[in-house]
mmCIF file with all atom_site columns, C-alpha atoms in Angstrom:
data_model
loop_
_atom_site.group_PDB
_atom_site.id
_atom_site.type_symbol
_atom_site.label_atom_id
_atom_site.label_alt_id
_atom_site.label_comp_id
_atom_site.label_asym_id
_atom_site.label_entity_id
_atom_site.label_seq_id
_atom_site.pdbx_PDB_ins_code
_atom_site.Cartn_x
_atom_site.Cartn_y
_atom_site.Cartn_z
_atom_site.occupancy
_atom_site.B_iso_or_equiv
_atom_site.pdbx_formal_charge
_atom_site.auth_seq_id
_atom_site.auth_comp_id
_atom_site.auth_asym_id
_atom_site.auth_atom_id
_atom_site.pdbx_PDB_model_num
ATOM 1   C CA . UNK A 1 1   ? 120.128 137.473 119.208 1.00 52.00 ? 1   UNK A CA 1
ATOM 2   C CA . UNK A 1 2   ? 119.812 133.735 117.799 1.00 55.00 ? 2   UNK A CA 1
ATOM 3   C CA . UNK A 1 3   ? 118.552 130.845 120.289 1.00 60.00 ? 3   UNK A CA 1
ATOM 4   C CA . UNK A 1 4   ? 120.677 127.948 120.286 1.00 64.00 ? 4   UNK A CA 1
ATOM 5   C CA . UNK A 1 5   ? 119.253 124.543 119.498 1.00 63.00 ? 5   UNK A CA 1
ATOM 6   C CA . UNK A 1 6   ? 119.594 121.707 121.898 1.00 65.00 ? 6   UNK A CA 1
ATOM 7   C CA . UNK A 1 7   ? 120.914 118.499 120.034 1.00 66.00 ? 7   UNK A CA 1
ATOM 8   C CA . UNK A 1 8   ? 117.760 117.102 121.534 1.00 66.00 ? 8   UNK A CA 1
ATOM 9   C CA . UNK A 1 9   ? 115.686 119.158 119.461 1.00 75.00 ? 9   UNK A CA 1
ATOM 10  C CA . UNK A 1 10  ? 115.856 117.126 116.482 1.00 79.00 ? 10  UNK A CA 1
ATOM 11  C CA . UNK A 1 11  ? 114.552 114.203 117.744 1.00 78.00 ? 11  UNK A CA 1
ATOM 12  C CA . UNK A 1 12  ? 111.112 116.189 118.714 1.00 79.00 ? 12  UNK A CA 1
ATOM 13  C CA . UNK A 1 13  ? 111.031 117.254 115.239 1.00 83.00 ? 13  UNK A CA 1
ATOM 14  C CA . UNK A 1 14  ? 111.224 113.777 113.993 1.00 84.00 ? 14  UNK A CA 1
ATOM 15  C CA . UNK A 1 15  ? 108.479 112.436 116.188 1.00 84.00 ? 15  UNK A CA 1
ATOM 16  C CA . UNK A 1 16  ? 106.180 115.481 115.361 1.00 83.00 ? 16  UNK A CA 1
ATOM 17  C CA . UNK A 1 17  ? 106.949 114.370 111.869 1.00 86.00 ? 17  UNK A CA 1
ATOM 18  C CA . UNK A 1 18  ? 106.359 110.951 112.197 1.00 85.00 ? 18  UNK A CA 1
ATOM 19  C CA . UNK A 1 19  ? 103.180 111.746 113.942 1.00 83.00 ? 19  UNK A CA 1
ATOM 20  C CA . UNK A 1 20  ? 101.707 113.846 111.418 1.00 83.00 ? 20  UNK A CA 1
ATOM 21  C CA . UNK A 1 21  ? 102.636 111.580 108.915 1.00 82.00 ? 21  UNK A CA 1
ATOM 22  C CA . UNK A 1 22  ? 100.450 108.635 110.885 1.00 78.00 ? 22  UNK A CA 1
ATOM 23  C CA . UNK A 1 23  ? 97.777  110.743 111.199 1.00 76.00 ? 23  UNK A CA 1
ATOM 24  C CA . UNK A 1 24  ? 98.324  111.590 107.133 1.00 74.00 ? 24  UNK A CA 1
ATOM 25  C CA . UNK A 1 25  ? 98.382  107.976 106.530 1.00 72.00 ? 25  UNK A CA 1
ATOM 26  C CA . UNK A 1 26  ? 95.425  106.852 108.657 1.00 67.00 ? 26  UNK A CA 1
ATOM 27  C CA . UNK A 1 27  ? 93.249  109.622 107.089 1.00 64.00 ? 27  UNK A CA 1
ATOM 28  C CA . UNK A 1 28  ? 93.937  107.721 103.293 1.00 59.00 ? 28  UNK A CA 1
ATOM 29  C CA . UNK A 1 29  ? 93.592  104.396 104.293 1.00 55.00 ? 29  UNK A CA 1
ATOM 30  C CA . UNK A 1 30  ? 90.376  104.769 106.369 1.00 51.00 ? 30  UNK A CA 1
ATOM 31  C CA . UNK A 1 31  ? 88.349  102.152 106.733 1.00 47.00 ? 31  UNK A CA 1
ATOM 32  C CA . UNK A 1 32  ? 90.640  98.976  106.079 1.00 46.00 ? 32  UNK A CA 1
ATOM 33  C CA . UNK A 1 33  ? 87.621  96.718  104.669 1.00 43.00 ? 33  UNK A CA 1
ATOM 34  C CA . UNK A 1 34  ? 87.209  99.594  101.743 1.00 44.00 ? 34  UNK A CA 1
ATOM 35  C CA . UNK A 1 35  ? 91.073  99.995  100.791 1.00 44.00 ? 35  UNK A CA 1
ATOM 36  C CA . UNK A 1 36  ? 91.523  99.134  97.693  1.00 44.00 ? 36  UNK A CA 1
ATOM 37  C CA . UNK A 1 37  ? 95.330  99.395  95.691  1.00 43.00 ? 37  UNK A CA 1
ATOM 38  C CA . UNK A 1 38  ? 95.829  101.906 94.049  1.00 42.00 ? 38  UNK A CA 1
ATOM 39  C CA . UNK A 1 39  ? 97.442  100.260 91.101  1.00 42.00 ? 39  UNK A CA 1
ATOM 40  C CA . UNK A 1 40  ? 95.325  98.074  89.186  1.00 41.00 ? 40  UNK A CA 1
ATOM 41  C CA . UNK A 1 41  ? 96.931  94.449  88.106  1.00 42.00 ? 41  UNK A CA 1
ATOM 42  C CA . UNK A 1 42  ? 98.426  95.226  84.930  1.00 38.00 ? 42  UNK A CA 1
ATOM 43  C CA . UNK A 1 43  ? 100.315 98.311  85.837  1.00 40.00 ? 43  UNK A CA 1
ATOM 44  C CA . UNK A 1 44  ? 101.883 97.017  88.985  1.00 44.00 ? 44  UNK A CA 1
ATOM 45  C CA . UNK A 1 45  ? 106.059 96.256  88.454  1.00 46.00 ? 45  UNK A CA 1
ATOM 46  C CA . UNK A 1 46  ? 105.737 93.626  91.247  1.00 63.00 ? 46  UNK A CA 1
ATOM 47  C CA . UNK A 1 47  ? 105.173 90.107  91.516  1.00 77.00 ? 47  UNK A CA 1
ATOM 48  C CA . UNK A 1 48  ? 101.788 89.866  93.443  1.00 80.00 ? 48  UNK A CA 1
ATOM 49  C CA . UNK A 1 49  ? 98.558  91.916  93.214  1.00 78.00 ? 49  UNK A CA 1
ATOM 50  C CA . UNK A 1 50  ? 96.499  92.588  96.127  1.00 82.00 ? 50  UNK A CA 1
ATOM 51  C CA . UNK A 1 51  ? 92.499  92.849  95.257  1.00 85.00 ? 51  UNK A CA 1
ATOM 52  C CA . UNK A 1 52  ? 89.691  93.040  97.780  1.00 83.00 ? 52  UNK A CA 1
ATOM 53  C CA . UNK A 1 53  ? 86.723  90.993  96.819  1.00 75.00 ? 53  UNK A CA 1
ATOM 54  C CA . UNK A 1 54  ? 84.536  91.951  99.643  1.00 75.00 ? 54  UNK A CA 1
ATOM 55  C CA . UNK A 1 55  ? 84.336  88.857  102.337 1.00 79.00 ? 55  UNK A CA 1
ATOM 56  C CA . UNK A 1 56  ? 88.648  88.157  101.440 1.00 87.00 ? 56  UNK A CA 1
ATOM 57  C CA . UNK A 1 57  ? 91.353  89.659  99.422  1.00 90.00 ? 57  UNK A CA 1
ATOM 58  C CA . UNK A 1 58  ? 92.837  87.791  96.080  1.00 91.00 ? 58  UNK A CA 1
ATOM 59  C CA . UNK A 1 59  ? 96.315  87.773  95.189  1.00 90.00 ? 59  UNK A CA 1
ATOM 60  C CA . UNK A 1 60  ? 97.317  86.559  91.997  1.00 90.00 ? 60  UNK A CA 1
ATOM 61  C CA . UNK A 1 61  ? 100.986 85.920  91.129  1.00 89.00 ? 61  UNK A CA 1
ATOM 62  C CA . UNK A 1 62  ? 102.262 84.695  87.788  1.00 89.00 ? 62  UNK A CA 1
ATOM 63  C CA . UNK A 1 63  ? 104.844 82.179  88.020  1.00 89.00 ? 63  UNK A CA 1
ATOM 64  C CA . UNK A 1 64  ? 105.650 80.580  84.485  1.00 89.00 ? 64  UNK A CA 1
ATOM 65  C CA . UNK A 1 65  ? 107.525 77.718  84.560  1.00 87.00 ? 65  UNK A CA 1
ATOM 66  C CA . UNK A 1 66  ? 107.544 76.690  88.236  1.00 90.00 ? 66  UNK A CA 1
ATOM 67  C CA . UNK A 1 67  ? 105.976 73.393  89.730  1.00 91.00 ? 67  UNK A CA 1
ATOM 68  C CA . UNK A 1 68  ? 103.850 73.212  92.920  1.00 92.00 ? 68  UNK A CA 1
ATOM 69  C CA . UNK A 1 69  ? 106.482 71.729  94.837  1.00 92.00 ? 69  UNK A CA 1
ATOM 70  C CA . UNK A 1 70  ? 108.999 74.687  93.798  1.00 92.00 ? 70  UNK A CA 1
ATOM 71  C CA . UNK A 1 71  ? 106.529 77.074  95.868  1.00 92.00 ? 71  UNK A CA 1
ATOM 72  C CA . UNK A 1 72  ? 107.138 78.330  99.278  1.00 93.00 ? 72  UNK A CA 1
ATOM 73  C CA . UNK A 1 73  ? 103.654 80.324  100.092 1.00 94.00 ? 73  UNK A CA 1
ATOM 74  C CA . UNK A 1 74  ? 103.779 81.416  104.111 1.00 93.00 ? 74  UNK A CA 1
ATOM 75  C CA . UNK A 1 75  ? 101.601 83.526  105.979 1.00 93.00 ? 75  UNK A CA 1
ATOM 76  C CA . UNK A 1 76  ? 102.964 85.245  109.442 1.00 90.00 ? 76  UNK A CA 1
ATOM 77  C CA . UNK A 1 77  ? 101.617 88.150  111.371 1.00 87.00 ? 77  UNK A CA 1
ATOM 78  C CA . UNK A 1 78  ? 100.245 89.845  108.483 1.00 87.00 ? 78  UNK A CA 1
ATOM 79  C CA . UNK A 1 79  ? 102.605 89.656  105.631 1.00 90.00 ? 79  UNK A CA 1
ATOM 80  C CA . UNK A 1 80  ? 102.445 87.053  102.768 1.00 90.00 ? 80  UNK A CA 1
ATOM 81  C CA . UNK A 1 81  ? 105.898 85.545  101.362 1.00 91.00 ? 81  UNK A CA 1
ATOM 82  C CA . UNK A 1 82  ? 106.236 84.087  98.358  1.00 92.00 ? 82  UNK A CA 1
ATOM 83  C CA . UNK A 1 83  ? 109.220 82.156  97.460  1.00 92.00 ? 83  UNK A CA 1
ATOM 84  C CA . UNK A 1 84  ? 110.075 80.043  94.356  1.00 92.00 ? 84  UNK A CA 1
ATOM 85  C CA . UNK A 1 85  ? 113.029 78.061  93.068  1.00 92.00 ? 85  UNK A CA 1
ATOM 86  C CA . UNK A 1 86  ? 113.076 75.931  89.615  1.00 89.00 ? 86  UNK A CA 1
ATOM 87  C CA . UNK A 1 87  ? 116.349 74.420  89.058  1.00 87.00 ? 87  UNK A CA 1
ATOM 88  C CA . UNK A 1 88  ? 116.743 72.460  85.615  1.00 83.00 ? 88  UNK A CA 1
ATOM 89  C CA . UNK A 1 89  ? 119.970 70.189  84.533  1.00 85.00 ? 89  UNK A CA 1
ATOM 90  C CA . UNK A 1 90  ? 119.941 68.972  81.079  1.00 83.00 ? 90  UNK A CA 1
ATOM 91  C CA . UNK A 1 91  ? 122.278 66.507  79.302  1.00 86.00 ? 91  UNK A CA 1
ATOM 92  C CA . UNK A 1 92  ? 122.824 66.485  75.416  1.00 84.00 ? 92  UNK A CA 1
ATOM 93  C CA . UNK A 1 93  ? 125.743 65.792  72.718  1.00 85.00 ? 93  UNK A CA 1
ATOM 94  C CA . UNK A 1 94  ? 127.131 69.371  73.850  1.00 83.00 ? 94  UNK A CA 1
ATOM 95  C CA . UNK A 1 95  ? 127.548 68.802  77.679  1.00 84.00 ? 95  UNK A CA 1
ATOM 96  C CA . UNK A 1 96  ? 126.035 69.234  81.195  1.00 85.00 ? 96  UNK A CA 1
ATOM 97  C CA . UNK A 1 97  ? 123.299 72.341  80.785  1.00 82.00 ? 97  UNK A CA 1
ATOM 98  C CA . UNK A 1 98  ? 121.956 73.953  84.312  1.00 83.00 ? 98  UNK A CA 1
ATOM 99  C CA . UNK A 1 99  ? 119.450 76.976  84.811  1.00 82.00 ? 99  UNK A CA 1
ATOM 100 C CA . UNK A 1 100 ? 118.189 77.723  87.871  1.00 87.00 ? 100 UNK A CA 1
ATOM 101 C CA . UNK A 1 101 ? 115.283 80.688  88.463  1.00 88.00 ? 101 UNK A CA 1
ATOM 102 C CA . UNK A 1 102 ? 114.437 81.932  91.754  1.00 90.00 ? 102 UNK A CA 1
ATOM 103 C CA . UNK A 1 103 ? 111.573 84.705  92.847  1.00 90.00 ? 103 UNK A CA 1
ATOM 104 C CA . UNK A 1 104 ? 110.937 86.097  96.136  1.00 90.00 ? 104 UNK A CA 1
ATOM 105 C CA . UNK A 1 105 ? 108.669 88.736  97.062  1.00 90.00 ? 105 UNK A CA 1
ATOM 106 C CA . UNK A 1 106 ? 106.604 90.018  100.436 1.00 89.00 ? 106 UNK A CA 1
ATOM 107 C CA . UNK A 1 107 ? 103.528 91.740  100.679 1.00 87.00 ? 107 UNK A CA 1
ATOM 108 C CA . UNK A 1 108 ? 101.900 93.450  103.671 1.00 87.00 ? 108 UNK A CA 1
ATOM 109 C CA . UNK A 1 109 ? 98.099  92.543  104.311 1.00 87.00 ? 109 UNK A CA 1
ATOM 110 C CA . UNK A 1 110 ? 95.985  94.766  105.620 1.00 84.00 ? 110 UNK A CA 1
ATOM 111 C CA . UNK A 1 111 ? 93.109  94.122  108.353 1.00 82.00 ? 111 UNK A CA 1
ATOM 112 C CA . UNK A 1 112 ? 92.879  90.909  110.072 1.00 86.00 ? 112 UNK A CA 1
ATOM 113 C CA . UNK A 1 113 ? 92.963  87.242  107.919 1.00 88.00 ? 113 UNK A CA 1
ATOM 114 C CA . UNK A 1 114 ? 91.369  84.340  109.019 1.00 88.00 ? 114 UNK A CA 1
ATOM 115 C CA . UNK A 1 115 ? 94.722  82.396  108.908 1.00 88.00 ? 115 UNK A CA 1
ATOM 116 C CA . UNK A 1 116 ? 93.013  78.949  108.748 1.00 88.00 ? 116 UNK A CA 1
ATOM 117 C CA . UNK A 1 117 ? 91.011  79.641  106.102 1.00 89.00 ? 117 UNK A CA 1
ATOM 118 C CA . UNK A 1 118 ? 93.884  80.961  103.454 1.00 92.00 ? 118 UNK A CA 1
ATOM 119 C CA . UNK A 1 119 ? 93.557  78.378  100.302 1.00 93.00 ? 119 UNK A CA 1
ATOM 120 C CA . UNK A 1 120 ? 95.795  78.625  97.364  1.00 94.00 ? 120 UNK A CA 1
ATOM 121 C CA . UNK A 1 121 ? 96.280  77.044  94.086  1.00 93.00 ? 121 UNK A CA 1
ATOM 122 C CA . UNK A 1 122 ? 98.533  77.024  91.150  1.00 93.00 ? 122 UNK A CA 1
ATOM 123 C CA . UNK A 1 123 ? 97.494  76.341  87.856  1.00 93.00 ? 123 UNK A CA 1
ATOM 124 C CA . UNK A 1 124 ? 99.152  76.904  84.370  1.00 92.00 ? 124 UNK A CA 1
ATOM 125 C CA . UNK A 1 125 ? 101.330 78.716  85.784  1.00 91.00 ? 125 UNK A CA 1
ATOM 126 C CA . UNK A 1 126 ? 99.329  81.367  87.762  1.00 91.00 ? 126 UNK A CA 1
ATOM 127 C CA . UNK A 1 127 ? 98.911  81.344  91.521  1.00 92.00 ? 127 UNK A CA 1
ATOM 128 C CA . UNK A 1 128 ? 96.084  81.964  92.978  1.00 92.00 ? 128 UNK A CA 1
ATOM 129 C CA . UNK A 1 129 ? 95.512  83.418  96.682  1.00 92.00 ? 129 UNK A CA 1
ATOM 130 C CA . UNK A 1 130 ? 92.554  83.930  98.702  1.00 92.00 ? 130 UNK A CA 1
ATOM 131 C CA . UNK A 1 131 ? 92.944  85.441  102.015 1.00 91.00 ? 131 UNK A CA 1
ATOM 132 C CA . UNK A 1 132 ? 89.416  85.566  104.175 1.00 91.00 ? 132 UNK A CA 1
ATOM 133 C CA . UNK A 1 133 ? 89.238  88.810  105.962 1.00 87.00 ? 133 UNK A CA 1
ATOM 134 C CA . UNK A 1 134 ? 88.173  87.816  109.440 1.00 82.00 ? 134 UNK A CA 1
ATOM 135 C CA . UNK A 1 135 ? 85.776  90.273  111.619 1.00 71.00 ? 135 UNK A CA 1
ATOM 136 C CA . UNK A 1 136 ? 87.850  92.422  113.881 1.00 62.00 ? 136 UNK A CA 1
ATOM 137 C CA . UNK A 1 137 ? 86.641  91.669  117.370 1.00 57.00 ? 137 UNK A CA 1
ATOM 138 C CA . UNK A 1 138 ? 84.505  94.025  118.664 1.00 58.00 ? 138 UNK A CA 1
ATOM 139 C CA . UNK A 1 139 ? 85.803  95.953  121.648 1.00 58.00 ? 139 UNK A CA 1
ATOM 140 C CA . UNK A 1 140 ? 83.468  95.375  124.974 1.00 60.00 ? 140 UNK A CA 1
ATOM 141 C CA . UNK A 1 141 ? 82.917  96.565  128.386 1.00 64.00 ? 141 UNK A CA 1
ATOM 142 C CA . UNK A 1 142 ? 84.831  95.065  131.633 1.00 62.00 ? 142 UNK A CA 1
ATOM 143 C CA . UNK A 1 143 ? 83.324  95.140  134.758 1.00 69.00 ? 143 UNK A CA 1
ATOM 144 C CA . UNK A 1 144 ? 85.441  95.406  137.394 1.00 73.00 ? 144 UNK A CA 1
ATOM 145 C CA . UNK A 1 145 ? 84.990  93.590  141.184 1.00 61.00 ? 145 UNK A CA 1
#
C-alpha cells in the first residue's frame, strides 16, 4: 500500500534542499577574507574581475573607448554596478553618422567594504577599482540590568 503525499510536502523538500545547499556553499567559501575567484582575469567572459589583495579587493574593468564622464561606478549594500554609455555623431560629405555603445554589468562583493574609502580611476581605457575590506565588528557581551 502506497502513502499519499501531501501537496505540502514539496515545499519541505525544497527548504531541506536549500538548506543543504547553504551549508554546501558556506563550507567552500569559508573564511571570506581568504576567497579568492576561481577564474583568474584572462579566462573570465565578464566585464569585471574580482581579486583580493589582502587589506581590499581590486577590480579591473576594460572599457576602450569610453570617457570618465561616460562612467556610472555605484556601490550599494554590497554589490558594485558598473554602467557606461559613449554616444558619437559624426558629420562628413556622406551624411549624419551616429554610434552609440553601452555596457552594464553587477558584481556581488563579498565581506564587508569600507564604503568611504572605495577610490577608482580610469586610465587608457582600463578602470581601476579598489574596494578596502573593512574589519567585521567583533561580536561582544551585553549586560543586562
Amino acid at each position: 500500500m502506497s502513502t499519499r503525499r501531501s501537496s505540502f510536502d514539496i515545499f519541505s523538500e525544497m527548504e531541506e534542499l536549500m538548506e543543504r545547499m547553504r551549508q554546501s556553499m558556506a563550507e567552500s567559501v569559508g573564511d571570506v577574507r581568504s576567497w579568492r575567484p576561481q577564474q583568474s582575469a584572462a579566462d573570465r567572459h565578464g566585464l569585471l574581475a574580482l581579486e583580493a589583495d589582502g587589506e581590499d579587493y581590486r577590480i579591473v574593468a576594460d572599457l576602450p573607448g569610453f570617457e570618465t564622464e561616460d562612467i556610472d561606478l555605484r556601490f550599494d549594500d554590497g554589490r558594485l554596478t558598473l554602467t557606461a554609455t559613449n554616444e558619437v555623431e559624426t558629420n562628413d560629405e556622406h551624411g549624419a553618422h551616429s554610434r552609440s555603445r553601452h555596457v552594464s554589468e553587477s558584481l556581488y562583493v563579498p565581506g564587508t567594504i569600507d564604503a568611504d574609502g572605495i577610490k577608482a580611476s580610469y586610465q587608457n581605457g582600463v578602470l581601476d577599482i579598489h574596494l578596502p575590506i573593512d574589519d567585521p565588528v567583533d561580536s561582544h557581551r551585553i549586560d543586562v540590568d
